[in-house]
Every structure is written in C-alpha cells, then in structure tokens.
Amino acid sequence: MINKYKNILVAVDGSEHSEHAFEEAVEAAKRHDAKLNVISIINDSELSTSAFSFSKIYAAEKEQVEKDLLKKVHDASRKEFENIEPFVDLGSPKEKIVEFAKDNDVDMIFLGATGKGEISLSRIGSTAAYVVNHAPCSVTVIR
C-alpha cells in the first residue's frame, strides 16, 4: 500500500541538491494534498566563536535565510501550492532536521544528498546519512 503523506519536511541550504529536493517536495505535497514545512538550519559550528561577532553574523545570516525561505513560499505559490510554512533554526543541521521531524509529526523528509558549506565538503553526505539513520519517518535523498 502506498502511504499518503500529510506532513512533509524539506531541508534547504541553497545547494543545488537542496533546490532539487525542494522541487520534489512541492510536487509530493501537491500530490498528497499535504502540508509542506521548509526548514533552513544555520549551522552554529560555522559561525564565529566571538560573542559579538556571533550575534552580528547570526543576525545577518538569519535575515538572508528568511528572505530565501520567503522566496521558496512564493515559488511554491506560483506552482499553485499554498500549504507551506517556513522555519529557520540555529544548531546542527542534521540534529535539528530530525528533532523538527519528531516534534512536528512529519511523515516524509526530503533533503539534498550534499550541502553547500565548505566545512561540510570534507564530510560529504554526513547530514543526509544522519537523517536517514535517525529520522522517525521515511526520507528521500535527492541528487
């Protein structure tokens, strides 16, 4: 039996793979008449360790991420999909994605196979692998 998803999560970070994941998630949400949660996590380990610098960099990064997510909402509405909600959080992306899924009864996660951060390039796929192994629901990894 094919599952009917009601609450889909897609993680975006601006990478090419996450853009493809977003497109797939919008189409899946439309097919299933599901809610689509779009989450972007600001990786705190990649921000400065100075408290002053951290707060300035975080504020600027959060503002940019929020703008990017509003564009995603707009892009989805152009595809005739309105049931979408953006979220921004700070922390470890892999842990926050799983935490969000558990806390919000997500029944499907879409994410890119690799991210955009240069630090994460040394650990290609570590976020995707973690989410696949720890998520409380099905996960679709997009290339």
Coordinates of C-alpha atoms in Angstrom, one line a residue:
M1 CA 0.0 0.0 0.0
I2 CA 1.3 3.5 -0.9
N3 CA 1.5 5.9 2.0
K4 CA -0.5 9.1 1.9
Y5 CA 1.7 11.8 3.4
K6 CA 0.1 14.6 5.4
N7 CA 3.1 16.5 6.8
I8 CA 6.2 16.8 4.6
L9 CA 9.5 18.4 5.6
V10 CA 12.1 19.6 3.2
A11 CA 15.5 20.9 4.3
V12 CA 17.1 23.6 2.2
D13 CA 20.5 25.3 2.3
G14 CA 20.9 26.9 -1.1
S15 CA 22.8 24.0 -2.6
E16 CA 21.9 22.5 -5.9
H17 CA 20.8 19.3 -4.4
S18 CA 18.6 21.0 -1.9
E19 CA 17.0 23.0 -4.7
H20 CA 16.1 19.7 -6.4
A21 CA 14.8 18.4 -3.1
F22 CA 12.6 21.5 -2.7
E23 CA 11.1 20.9 -6.2
E24 CA 10.4 17.3 -5.5
A25 CA 8.9 18.1 -2.1
V26 CA 6.5 20.7 -3.6
E27 CA 5.3 18.1 -6.2
A28 CA 4.9 15.4 -3.5
A29 CA 3.0 17.8 -1.2
K30 CA 0.7 18.7 -4.1
R31 CA 0.1 15.0 -5.0
H32 CA -0.7 14.1 -1.4
D33 CA -2.5 17.4 -0.5
A34 CA 0.0 17.6 2.4
K35 CA 1.4 20.5 4.4
L36 CA 5.0 21.3 3.4
N37 CA 7.4 22.5 6.1
V38 CA 10.5 24.2 4.6
I39 CA 13.4 24.4 7.1
S40 CA 16.8 26.0 6.9
I41 CA 19.3 25.5 9.7
I42 CA 22.0 28.0 10.3
N43 CA 25.0 25.8 11.3
D44 CA 26.3 27.3 14.6
S45 CA 29.6 25.4 14.2
E46 CA 30.4 27.5 11.2
L47 CA 29.8 30.9 12.9
S48 CA 32.4 32.9 14.8
T49 CA 33.3 32.0 18.4
S50 CA 33.4 35.6 19.5
A51 CA 30.1 36.5 21.2
F52 CA 29.9 39.9 19.5
S53 CA 30.8 38.6 16.0
F54 CA 28.5 35.6 16.5
S55 CA 25.5 37.8 17.2
K56 CA 26.2 40.1 14.2
I57 CA 26.9 37.2 11.8
Y58 CA 23.9 35.2 13.1
A59 CA 21.6 38.2 12.6
A60 CA 22.8 38.8 9.1
E61 CA 22.6 35.1 8.2
K62 CA 19.2 34.7 9.7
E63 CA 17.9 37.7 7.7
Q64 CA 19.2 36.2 4.5
V65 CA 17.8 32.8 5.2
E66 CA 14.4 34.2 6.0
K67 CA 14.4 36.1 2.6
D68 CA 15.4 32.9 0.9
L69 CA 12.6 31.0 2.5
L70 CA 10.0 33.6 1.6
K71 CA 11.2 33.2 -2.0
K72 CA 10.5 29.5 -1.6
V73 CA 7.0 30.2 -0.4
H74 CA 6.5 32.5 -3.4
D75 CA 7.9 29.9 -5.8
A76 CA 5.5 27.2 -4.4
S77 CA 2.5 29.5 -4.8
R78 CA 3.5 30.1 -8.4
K79 CA 3.2 26.3 -8.8
E80 CA -0.3 26.5 -7.3
F81 CA 0.7 25.3 -3.9
E82 CA -0.2 27.3 -0.8
N83 CA 0.1 24.9 2.2
I84 CA 3.7 25.8 3.1
E85 CA 5.4 27.0 6.2
P86 CA 9.0 28.2 6.5
F87 CA 11.2 27.7 9.6
V88 CA 14.7 28.9 10.5
D89 CA 16.7 27.5 13.3
L90 CA 20.2 27.6 14.7
G91 CA 22.3 24.5 15.5
S92 CA 23.5 21.3 14.0
P93 CA 21.5 20.8 10.7
K94 CA 21.4 17.1 10.9
E95 CA 20.2 17.1 14.6
K96 CA 17.7 19.9 14.0
I97 CA 16.1 18.3 11.0
V98 CA 15.5 15.0 12.9
E99 CA 14.3 17.0 16.0
F100 CA 11.9 19.0 13.9
A101 CA 10.5 15.9 12.3
K102 CA 9.9 14.2 15.7
D103 CA 8.4 17.3 17.3
N104 CA 6.0 18.0 14.4
D105 CA 4.7 14.6 13.3
V106 CA 6.5 14.7 10.0
D107 CA 5.8 11.6 7.9
M108 CA 8.2 12.3 5.0
I109 CA 11.5 14.2 4.7
F110 CA 13.2 15.4 1.5
L111 CA 16.8 16.6 1.6
G112 CA 19.7 17.0 -0.8
A113 CA 22.4 14.4 -0.9
T114 CA 25.1 17.0 -0.1
G115 CA 25.0 20.6 1.2
K116 CA 26.8 23.8 0.3
G117 CA 29.1 24.5 3.2
E118 CA 32.8 24.2 2.6
I119 CA 33.3 22.7 6.1
S120 CA 30.8 20.0 5.2
L121 CA 32.5 19.2 2.0
S122 CA 35.0 17.1 3.9
R123 CA 32.1 15.0 5.2
I124 CA 30.0 14.7 2.1
G125 CA 26.6 13.3 2.9
S126 CA 27.1 13.3 6.6
T127 CA 23.8 15.2 7.2
A128 CA 21.9 13.0 4.8
A129 CA 23.3 9.8 6.3
Y130 CA 22.5 11.0 9.9
V131 CA 18.9 12.0 8.9
V132 CA 18.3 8.6 7.1
N133 CA 19.5 6.7 10.2
H134 CA 17.8 8.8 12.9
A135 CA 14.5 10.1 11.3
P136 CA 11.2 8.9 12.7
C137 CA 9.8 8.7 9.2
S138 CA 10.7 8.0 5.6
V139 CA 13.5 10.0 4.0
T140 CA 14.0 10.8 0.3
V141 CA 17.5 11.9 -0.5
I142 CA 17.8 13.9 -3.8
R143 CA 20.8 14.4 -6.1

